[in-house]
Amino acid sequence: PARPVRAVVFDFTPGGKDVTNGDAYACASLADFIGDLRATTNTVAFVHARATGHTVLPILACKELVMGRG
């Protein structure tokens, strides 16, 4: 039988590089999607570099935030 997904980890700063996004609609849409996932799945934002702009919307939508030293 298929096992349900219990957690999804979103790496918002892939490669450890700073990231910013000026597209409010795209970030708000992703935040809404993550919000829908929260009902059944643990959502984790992994941030290990600087995240600015509208990128913070989906980060804050996650249940948990894991940050690297940077």
Coordinates of C-alpha atoms in Angstrom, one line a residue:
P1 CA 0.0 0.0 0.0
A2 CA 1.1 3.6 -0.7
R3 CA 2.4 5.5 2.3
P4 CA 1.1 9.0 2.8
V5 CA 3.5 11.9 2.6
R6 CA 4.1 13.2 6.1
A7 CA 6.5 16.1 5.4
V8 CA 7.6 18.3 2.5
V9 CA 10.8 20.3 2.7
F10 CA 11.0 23.4 0.5
D11 CA 14.6 24.6 -0.1
F12 CA 14.1 28.3 -0.8
T13 CA 17.8 29.1 -1.2
P14 CA 19.2 26.3 -3.4
G15 CA 22.9 26.1 -3.6
G16 CA 23.2 28.4 -0.6
K17 CA 22.8 31.4 -2.8
D18 CA 20.8 34.6 -1.8
V19 CA 17.4 34.7 -3.4
T20 CA 14.8 37.4 -4.1
N21 CA 11.6 37.5 -6.1
G22 CA 9.6 40.5 -7.1
D23 CA 6.7 38.5 -8.5
A24 CA 4.1 38.9 -5.8
Y25 CA 1.5 36.8 -7.6
A26 CA 3.8 33.8 -8.0
C27 CA 4.9 33.9 -4.4
A28 CA 1.4 34.4 -3.0
S29 CA 0.2 31.5 -5.1
L30 CA 2.9 29.3 -3.7
A31 CA 2.0 30.5 -0.2
D32 CA -1.6 29.5 -0.8
F33 CA -0.6 26.1 -2.1
I34 CA 1.6 25.5 1.0
G35 CA -1.2 26.7 3.2
D36 CA -3.5 24.0 1.7
L37 CA -0.8 21.3 2.3
R38 CA -0.5 22.3 5.9
A39 CA -3.9 20.6 6.7
T40 CA -2.5 17.1 6.0
T41 CA 1.3 17.5 5.7
N42 CA 4.1 19.0 7.8
T43 CA 5.6 21.8 5.6
V44 CA 9.2 22.9 6.3
A45 CA 11.0 25.9 4.9
F46 CA 14.7 25.4 4.6
V47 CA 16.6 28.7 4.3
H48 CA 20.4 28.7 4.4
A49 CA 21.1 32.1 2.7
R50 CA 19.5 35.5 2.5
A51 CA 15.8 35.5 1.3
T52 CA 14.2 38.8 0.5
G53 CA 11.3 40.4 -1.4
H54 CA 8.1 38.4 -1.9
T55 CA 10.1 35.2 -1.4
V56 CA 9.3 35.5 2.3
L57 CA 5.6 34.8 1.7
P58 CA 5.8 31.1 1.0
I59 CA 8.6 30.8 3.7
L60 CA 6.2 32.1 6.3
A61 CA 3.4 29.9 5.1
C62 CA 5.3 26.8 6.2
K63 CA 4.6 25.2 9.5
E64 CA 8.3 25.0 10.4
L65 CA 11.4 27.1 9.5
V66 CA 14.9 25.6 9.5
M67 CA 17.7 28.1 9.0
G68 CA 21.3 27.5 8.2
R69 CA 24.1 29.5 9.8
G70 CA 24.2 32.0 7.0

